Short mmCIF file of C-alpha atoms in Angstrom, two decimals:
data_model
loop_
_atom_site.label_atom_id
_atom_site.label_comp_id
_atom_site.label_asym_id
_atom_site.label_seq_id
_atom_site.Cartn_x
_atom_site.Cartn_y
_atom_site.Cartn_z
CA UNK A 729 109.15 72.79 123.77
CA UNK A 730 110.71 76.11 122.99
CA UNK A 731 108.25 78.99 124.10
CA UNK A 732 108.98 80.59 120.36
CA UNK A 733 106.70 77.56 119.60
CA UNK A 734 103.31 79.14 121.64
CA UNK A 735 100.83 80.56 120.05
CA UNK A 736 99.72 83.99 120.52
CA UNK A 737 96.02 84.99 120.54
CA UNK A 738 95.14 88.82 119.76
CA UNK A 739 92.15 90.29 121.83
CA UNK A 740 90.55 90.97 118.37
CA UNK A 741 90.68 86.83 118.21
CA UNK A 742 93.39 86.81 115.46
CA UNK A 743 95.83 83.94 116.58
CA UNK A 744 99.46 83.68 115.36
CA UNK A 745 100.46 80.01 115.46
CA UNK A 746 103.97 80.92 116.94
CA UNK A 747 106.02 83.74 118.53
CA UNK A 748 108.03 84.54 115.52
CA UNK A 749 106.71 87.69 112.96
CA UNK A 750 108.81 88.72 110.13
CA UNK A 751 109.21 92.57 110.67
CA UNK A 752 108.33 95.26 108.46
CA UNK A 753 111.03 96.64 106.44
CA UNK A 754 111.50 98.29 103.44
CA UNK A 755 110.91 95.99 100.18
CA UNK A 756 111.06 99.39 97.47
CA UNK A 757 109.58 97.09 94.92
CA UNK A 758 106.69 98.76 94.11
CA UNK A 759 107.76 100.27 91.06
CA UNK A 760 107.05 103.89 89.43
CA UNK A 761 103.22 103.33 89.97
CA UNK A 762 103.10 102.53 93.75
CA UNK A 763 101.45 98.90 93.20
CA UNK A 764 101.83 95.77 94.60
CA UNK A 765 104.20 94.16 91.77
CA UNK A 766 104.98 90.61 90.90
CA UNK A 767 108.03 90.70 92.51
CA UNK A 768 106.71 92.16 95.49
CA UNK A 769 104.59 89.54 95.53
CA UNK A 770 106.67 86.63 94.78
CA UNK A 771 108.79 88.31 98.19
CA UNK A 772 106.12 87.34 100.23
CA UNK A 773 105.25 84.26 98.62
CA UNK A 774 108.64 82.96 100.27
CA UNK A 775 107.91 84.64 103.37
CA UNK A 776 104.46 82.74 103.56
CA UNK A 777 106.34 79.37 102.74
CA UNK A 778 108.95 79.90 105.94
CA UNK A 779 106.77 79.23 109.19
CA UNK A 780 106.16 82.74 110.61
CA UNK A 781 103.70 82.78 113.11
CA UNK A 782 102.35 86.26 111.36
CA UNK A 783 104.10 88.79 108.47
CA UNK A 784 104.06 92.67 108.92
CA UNK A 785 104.52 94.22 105.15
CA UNK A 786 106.49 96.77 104.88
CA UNK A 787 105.07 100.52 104.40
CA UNK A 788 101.67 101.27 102.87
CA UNK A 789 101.80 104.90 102.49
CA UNK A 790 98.17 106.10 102.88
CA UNK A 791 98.79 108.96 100.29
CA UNK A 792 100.60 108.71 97.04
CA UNK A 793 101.64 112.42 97.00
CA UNK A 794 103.25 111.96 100.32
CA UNK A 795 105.86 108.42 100.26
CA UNK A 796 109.14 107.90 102.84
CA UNK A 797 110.93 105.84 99.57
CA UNK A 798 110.54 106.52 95.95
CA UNK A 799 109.15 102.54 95.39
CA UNK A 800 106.79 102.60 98.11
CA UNK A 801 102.95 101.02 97.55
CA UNK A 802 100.71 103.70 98.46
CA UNK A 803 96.67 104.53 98.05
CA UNK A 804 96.03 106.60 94.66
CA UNK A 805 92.86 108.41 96.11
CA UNK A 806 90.09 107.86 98.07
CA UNK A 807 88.52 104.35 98.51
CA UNK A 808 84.81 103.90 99.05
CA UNK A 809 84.00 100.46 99.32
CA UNK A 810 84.38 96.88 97.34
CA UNK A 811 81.43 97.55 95.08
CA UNK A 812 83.18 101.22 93.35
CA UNK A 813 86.56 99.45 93.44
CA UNK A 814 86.63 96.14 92.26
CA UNK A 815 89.74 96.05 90.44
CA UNK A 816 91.13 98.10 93.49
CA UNK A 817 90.84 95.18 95.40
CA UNK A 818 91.62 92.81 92.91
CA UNK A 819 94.72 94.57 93.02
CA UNK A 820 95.77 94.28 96.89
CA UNK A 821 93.85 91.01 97.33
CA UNK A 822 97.04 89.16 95.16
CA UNK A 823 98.70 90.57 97.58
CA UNK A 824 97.17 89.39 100.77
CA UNK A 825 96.86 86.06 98.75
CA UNK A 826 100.78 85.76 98.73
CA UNK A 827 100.98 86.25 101.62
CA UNK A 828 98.41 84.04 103.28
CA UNK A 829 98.27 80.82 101.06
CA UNK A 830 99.42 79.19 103.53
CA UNK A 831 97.41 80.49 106.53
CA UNK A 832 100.46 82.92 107.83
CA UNK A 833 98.05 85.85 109.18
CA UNK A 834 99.44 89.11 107.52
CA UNK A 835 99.11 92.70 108.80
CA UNK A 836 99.30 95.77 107.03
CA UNK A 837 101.69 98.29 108.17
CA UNK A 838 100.18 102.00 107.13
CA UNK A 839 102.10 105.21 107.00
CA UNK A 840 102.27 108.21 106.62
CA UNK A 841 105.87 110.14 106.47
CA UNK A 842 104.79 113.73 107.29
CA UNK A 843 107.98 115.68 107.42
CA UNK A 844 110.06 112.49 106.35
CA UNK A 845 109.06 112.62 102.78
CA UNK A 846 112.25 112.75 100.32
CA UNK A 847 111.87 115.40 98.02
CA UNK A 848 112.13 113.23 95.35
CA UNK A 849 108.74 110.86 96.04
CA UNK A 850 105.70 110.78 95.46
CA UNK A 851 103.20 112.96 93.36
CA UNK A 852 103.53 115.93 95.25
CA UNK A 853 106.14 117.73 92.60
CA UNK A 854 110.04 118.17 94.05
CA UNK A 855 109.10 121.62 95.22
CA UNK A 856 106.03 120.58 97.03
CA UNK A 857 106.09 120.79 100.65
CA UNK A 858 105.43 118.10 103.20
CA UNK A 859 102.82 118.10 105.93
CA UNK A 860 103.98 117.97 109.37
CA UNK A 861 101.97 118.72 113.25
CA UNK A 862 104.10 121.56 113.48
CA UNK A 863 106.51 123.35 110.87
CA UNK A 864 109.80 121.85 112.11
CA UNK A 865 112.70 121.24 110.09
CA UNK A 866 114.59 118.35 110.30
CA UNK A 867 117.86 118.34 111.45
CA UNK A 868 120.61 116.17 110.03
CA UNK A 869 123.15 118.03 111.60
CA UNK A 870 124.55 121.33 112.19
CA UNK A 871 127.15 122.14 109.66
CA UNK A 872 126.68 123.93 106.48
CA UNK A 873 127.04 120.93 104.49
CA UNK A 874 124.54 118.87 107.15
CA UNK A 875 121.69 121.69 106.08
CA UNK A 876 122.50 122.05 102.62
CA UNK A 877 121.42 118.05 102.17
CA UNK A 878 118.99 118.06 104.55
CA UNK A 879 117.38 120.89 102.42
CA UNK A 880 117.67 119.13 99.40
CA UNK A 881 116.06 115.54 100.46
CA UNK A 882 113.60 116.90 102.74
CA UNK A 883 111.80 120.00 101.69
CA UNK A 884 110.35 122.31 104.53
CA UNK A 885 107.22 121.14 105.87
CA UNK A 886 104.14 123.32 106.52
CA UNK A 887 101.59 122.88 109.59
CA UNK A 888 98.63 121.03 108.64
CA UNK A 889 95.50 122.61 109.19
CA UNK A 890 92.34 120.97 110.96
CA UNK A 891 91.00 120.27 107.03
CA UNK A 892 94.77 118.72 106.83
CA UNK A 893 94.24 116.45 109.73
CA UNK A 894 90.65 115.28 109.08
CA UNK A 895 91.77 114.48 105.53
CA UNK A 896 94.76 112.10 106.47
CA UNK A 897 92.28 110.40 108.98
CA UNK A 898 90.21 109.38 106.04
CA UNK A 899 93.26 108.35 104.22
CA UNK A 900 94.19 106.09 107.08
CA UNK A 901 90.76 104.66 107.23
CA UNK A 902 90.28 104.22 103.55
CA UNK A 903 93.43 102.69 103.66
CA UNK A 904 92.21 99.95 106.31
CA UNK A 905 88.70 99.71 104.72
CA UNK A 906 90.63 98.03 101.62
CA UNK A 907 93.39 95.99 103.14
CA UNK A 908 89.89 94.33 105.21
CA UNK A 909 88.39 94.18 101.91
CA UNK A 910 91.13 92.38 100.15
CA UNK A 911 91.79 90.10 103.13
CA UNK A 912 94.07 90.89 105.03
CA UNK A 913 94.40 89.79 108.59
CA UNK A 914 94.76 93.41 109.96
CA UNK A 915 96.78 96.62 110.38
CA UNK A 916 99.33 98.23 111.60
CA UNK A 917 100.10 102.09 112.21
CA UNK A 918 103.24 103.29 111.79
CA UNK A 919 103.72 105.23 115.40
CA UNK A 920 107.47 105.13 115.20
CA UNK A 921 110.66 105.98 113.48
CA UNK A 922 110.01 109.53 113.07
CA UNK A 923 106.88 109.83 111.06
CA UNK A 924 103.99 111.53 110.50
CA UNK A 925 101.99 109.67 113.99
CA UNK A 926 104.87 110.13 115.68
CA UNK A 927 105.57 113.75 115.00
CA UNK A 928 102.44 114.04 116.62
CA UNK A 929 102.80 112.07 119.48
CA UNK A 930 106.46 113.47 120.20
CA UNK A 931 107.14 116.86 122.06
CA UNK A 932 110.34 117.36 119.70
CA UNK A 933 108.06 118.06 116.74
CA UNK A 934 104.45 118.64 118.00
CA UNK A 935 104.32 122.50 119.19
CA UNK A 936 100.58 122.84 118.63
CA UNK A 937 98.73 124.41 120.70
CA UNK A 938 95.38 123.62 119.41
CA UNK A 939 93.34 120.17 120.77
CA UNK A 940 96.47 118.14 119.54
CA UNK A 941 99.40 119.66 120.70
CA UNK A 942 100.52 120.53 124.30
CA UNK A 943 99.81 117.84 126.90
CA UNK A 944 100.61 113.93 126.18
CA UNK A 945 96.56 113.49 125.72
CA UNK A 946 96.46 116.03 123.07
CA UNK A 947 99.12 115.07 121.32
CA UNK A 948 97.84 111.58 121.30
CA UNK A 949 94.64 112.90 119.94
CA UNK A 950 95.35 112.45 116.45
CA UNK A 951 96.34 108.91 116.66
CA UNK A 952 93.97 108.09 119.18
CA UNK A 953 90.77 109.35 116.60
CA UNK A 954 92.02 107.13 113.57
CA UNK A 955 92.32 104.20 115.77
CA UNK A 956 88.54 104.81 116.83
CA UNK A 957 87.28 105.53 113.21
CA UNK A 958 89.45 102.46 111.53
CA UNK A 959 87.42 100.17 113.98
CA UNK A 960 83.95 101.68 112.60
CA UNK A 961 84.59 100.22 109.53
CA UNK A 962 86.35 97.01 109.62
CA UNK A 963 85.48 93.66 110.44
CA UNK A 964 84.97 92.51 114.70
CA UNK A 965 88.26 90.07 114.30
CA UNK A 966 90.60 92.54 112.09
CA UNK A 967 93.64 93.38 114.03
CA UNK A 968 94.62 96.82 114.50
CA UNK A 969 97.81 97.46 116.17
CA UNK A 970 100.37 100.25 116.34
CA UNK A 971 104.56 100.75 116.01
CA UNK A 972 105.77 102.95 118.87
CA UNK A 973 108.75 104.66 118.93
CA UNK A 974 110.73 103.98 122.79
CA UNK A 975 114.46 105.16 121.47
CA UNK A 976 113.99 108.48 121.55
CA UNK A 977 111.91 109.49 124.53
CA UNK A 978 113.89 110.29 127.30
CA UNK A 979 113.34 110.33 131.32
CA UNK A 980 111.78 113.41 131.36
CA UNK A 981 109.02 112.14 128.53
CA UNK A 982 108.54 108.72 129.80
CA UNK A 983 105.78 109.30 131.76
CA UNK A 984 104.43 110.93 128.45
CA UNK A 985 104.93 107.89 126.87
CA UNK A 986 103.18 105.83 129.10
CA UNK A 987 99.84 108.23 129.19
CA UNK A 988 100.18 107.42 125.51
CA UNK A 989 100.47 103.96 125.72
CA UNK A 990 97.22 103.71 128.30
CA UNK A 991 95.46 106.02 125.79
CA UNK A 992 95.87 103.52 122.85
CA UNK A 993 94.87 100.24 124.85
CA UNK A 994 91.75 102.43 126.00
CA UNK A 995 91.27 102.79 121.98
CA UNK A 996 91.03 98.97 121.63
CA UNK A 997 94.44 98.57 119.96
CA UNK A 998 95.37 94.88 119.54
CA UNK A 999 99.40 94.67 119.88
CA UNK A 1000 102.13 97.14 120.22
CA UNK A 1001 104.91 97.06 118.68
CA UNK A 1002 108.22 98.60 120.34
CA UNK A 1003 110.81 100.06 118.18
CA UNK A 1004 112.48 103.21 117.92
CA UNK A 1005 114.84 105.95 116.39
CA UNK A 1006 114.52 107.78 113.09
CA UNK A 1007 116.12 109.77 109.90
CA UNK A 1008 117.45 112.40 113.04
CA UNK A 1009 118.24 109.78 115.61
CA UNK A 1010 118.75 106.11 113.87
CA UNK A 1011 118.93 103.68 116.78
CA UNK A 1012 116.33 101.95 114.33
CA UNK A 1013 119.41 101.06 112.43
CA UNK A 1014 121.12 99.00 115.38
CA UNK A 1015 124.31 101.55 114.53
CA UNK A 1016 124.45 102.91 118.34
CA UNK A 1017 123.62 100.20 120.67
CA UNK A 1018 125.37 99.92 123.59
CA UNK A 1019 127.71 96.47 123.86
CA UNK A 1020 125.52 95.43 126.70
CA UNK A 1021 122.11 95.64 125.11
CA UNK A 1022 123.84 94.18 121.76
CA UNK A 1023 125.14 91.62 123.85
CA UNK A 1024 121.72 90.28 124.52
CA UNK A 1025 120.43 91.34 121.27
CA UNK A 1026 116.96 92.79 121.92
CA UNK A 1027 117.40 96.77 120.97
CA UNK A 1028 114.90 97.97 122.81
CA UNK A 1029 113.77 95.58 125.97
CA UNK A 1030 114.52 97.83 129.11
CA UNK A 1031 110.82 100.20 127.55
CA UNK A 1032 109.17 97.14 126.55
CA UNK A 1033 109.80 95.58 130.09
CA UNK A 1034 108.84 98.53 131.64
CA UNK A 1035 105.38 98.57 129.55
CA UNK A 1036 105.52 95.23 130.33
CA UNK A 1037 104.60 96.07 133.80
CA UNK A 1038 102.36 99.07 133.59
CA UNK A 1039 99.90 97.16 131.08
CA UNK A 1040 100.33 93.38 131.95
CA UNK A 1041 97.20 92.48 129.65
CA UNK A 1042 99.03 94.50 126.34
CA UNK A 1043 100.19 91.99 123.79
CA UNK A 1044 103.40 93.64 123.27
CA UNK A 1045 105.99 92.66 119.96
CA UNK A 1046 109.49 93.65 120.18
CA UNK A 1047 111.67 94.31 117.24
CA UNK A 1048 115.26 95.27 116.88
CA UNK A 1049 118.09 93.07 116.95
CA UNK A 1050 117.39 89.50 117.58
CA UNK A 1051 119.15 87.14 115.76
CA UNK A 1052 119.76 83.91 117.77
CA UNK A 1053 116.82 81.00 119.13
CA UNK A 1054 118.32 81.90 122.36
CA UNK A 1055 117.75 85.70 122.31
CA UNK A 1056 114.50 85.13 121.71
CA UNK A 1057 113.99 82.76 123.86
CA UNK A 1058 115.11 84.98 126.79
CA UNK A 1059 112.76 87.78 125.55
CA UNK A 1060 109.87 85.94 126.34
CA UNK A 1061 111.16 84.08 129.07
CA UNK A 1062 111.50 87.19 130.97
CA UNK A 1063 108.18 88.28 130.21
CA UNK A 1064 109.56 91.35 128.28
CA UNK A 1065 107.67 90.25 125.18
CA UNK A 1066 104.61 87.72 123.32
CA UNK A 1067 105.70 87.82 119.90
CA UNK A 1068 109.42 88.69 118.40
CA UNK A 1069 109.79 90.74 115.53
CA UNK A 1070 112.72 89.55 112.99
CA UNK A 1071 113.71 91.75 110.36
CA UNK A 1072 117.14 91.99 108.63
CA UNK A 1073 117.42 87.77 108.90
CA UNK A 1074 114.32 87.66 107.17
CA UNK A 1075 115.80 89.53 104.25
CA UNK A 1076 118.72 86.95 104.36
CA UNK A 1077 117.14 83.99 104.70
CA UNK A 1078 112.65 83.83 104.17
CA UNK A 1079 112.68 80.65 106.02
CA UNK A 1080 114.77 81.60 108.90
CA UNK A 1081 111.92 80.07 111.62
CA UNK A 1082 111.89 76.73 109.82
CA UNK A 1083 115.51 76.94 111.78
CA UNK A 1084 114.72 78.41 114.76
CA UNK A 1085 111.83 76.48 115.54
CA UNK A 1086 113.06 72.91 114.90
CA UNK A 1087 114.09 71.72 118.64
CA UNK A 1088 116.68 69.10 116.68
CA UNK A 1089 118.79 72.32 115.52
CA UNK A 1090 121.35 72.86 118.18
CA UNK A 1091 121.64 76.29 119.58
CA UNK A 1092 125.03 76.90 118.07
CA UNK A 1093 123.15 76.43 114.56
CA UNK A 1094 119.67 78.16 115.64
CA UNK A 1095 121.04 81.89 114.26
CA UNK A 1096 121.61 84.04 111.92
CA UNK A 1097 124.56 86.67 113.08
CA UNK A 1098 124.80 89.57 110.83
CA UNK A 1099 127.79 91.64 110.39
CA UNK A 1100 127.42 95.58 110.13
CA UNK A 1101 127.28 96.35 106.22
CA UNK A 1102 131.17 98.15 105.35
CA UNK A 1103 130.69 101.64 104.72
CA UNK A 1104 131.73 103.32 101.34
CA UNK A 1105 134.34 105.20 101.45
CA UNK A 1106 132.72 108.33 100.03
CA UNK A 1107 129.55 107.54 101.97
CA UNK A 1108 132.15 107.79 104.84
CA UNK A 1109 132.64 111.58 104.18
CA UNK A 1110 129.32 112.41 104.52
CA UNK A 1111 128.75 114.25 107.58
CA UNK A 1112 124.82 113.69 108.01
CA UNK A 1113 122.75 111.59 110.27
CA UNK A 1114 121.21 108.54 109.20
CA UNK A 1115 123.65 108.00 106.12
CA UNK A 1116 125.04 104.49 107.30
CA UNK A 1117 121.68 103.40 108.48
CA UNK A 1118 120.07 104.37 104.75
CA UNK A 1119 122.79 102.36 103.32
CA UNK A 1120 121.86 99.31 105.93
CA UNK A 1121 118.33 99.52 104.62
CA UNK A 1122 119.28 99.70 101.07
CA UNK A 1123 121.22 96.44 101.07
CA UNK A 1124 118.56 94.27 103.10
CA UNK A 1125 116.06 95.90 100.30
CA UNK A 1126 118.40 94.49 97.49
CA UNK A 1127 118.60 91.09 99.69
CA UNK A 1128 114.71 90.98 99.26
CA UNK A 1129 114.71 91.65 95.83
CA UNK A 1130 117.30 88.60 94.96
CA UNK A 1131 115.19 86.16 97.04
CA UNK A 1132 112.04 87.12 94.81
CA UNK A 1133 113.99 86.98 91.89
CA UNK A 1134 115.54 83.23 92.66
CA UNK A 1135 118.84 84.64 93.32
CA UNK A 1136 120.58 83.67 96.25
CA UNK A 1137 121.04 86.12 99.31
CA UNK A 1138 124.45 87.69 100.07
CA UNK A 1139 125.74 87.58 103.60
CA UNK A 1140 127.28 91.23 104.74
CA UNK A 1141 130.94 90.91 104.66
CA UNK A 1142 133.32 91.41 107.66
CA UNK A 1143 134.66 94.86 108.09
#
């Protein structure tokens, strides 16, 4: 039997009935009022119909003034229990529904952008700043033309205050508080790709030099607190896990990294994810592997096999880049990994592990290899960070969309 077959059991008891999780990734189908939407919901109807051992949604921004994508879902305000908020939880329990009619446990994933919220959304107004540990701008590149953009999509960010942080810790919780109430299976915080949890937890943009800024353990602090308040408040067997970044921290950090990683199993977090890159640095994107870690598809194994051995009890996911039975297969064969995240496949094809699962599909036909997305030609002149990797995420958003809608998925061309 292929080991993608194994179940995986969470400490929190949670068990996925295989190896295989559909990644989060951007659905931007939640419309102008940051709700789950029919066709949102019809998205993960199909995911919940194709055999994934668990599904990770997309982001849940935790504030509505603050979103990473116009079309995000987000919390309106503050949440304070079932009872106040029926219709609140009405709301996101459709959701959880679609997802789990047919017992595929669901996590949430929660963010929170910080400095890595566009100008243009959420409720904030376009002149509005974003919050941020420390007021650093982000850098899309050094030209005049590089700043001039990155000043328009991103507009300078401002140091939250102690009232700043302790607010955006209740956000977090209230945000887990409903996705219990509604059903879900647990949560996930967004640790990686650049925002707000991991400006905190990353040198680059934490320069505090309060009780969360300086040493790894301080920076840590912030995530480390919401971790121990979420579990206050939901339910013994609710899974809370976390998305860490590993593309961006480099030798010097690593240790860092790993005083980090010992301070969020310590917390009581369930899984960890491993991912990396963001808007400044888009290995996220799969747009500057190396041949040789392309080659055997997993982005990002070399940190997780490392964490691997440091914390041999962590259930640890890996996402970025599989896309044969075979690459996954080796993943967890050398103990790199439990559980495989899938994303852009899943956006192709919603029943993707009815393939890779089925031990009478040869490994020739157990795939789904994905060319790189042709860039525009104007998009080409754009001399900014992160544009090809925005227009990757687009078109696996507008794959989504055609699968909810009954339209058939479009394979990337061939450059």
């Amino acid at each position: 039997m292929t080991p993608l077959n194994e179940p995986v059991k969470l400490p929190c008891g949670l068990v996925f009935p295989n190896r295989l999780v559909k990644a989060a990734m951007a659905e931007a189908l939640a419309g102008s009022g940051h709700v789950p939407t029919p066709t949102l919901l019809e998205a993960y109807n199909q995911w919940a119909q194709g055999g994934w051992g668990g599904l990770l949604t997309g982001n849940v921004q935790v504030d509505v003034d603050h979103l990473g994508m116009p079309h995000d879902p987000a919390l309106h305000g503050e949440y304070t229990g079932k009872e106040n908020n029926q219709a609140l939880v009405e709301l996101w329990s459709q959701y959880a529904n679609a997802c789990q009619q047919h017992g595929t446990p669901s996590i949430v994933q929660l963010c929170h952008p910080g400095r890595q919220s566009i100008r243009f959304a959420g409720r904030r107004g376009i002149f509005g700043a974003t919050i941020a540990p420390s007021a650093v701008p982000m850098d899309l590149g050094e030209g005049i033309v590089q700043r001039f953009f990155s000043w328009l999509v991103f507009p300078p960010s401002k140091e939250m205050t102690q009232g700043d942080i302790e607010r955006v810790t209740r956000q977090f919780v209230d945000a887990a508080r409903l996705m219990a109430d509604s059903g879900f299976s647990g949560v996930e915080l967004h640790g990686a790709h650049g925002y707000l949890l991991d400006q905190f937890l990353n040198p680059k943009t934490n320069k505090r030099t309060d009780a969360y800024g300086g040493s790894a353990e301080n920076r840590a602090k912030f995530v480390v607190d919401i971790i121990h308040s979420i579990r206050k408040v939901v339910p013994e067997k609710f899974a809370v896990g976390i998305k860490l970044n590993s593309a961006d921290h480099s030798s010097s950090t690593f240790e860092d990294t790993m005083t980090q990683i010992q301070l969020l199993v310590d917390a009581g977090i369930d899984f960890l994810e491993v991912s990396g890159g963001s808007y400044e640095n888009p290995k996220m994107m799969g747009r500057e592997q190396s041949e040789r870690t392309v080659a055997r598809e997993a982005f990002f194994i070399e940190f997780a096999t490392e964490a691997r051995k440091r914390f041999p009890g962590l259930v640890l996911m890996l996402t970025g880049g599989f896309r044969t039975r075979a690459g996954a297969e080796s993943a967890i064969k050398q103990n790199a990994c439990d559980i495989i995240g899938i994303g852009r496949p899943a956006a192709i094809d919603p029943k993707l592990p009815r393939v890779l699962l089925d031990e009478n599909v040869s490994e020739e036909e157990a795939q789904l290899v994905l060319n790189k997305i042709p860039m525009p030609f104007l998009a080409g002149l754009i001399p900014m960070k992160g544009v090809g990797a925005g227009l990757e995420s687009k078109y696996y958003a507008d794959q989504i969309k055609r699968f909810a809608m009954g339209l058939k998925t479009i394979l990337p061309s061939a450059w």
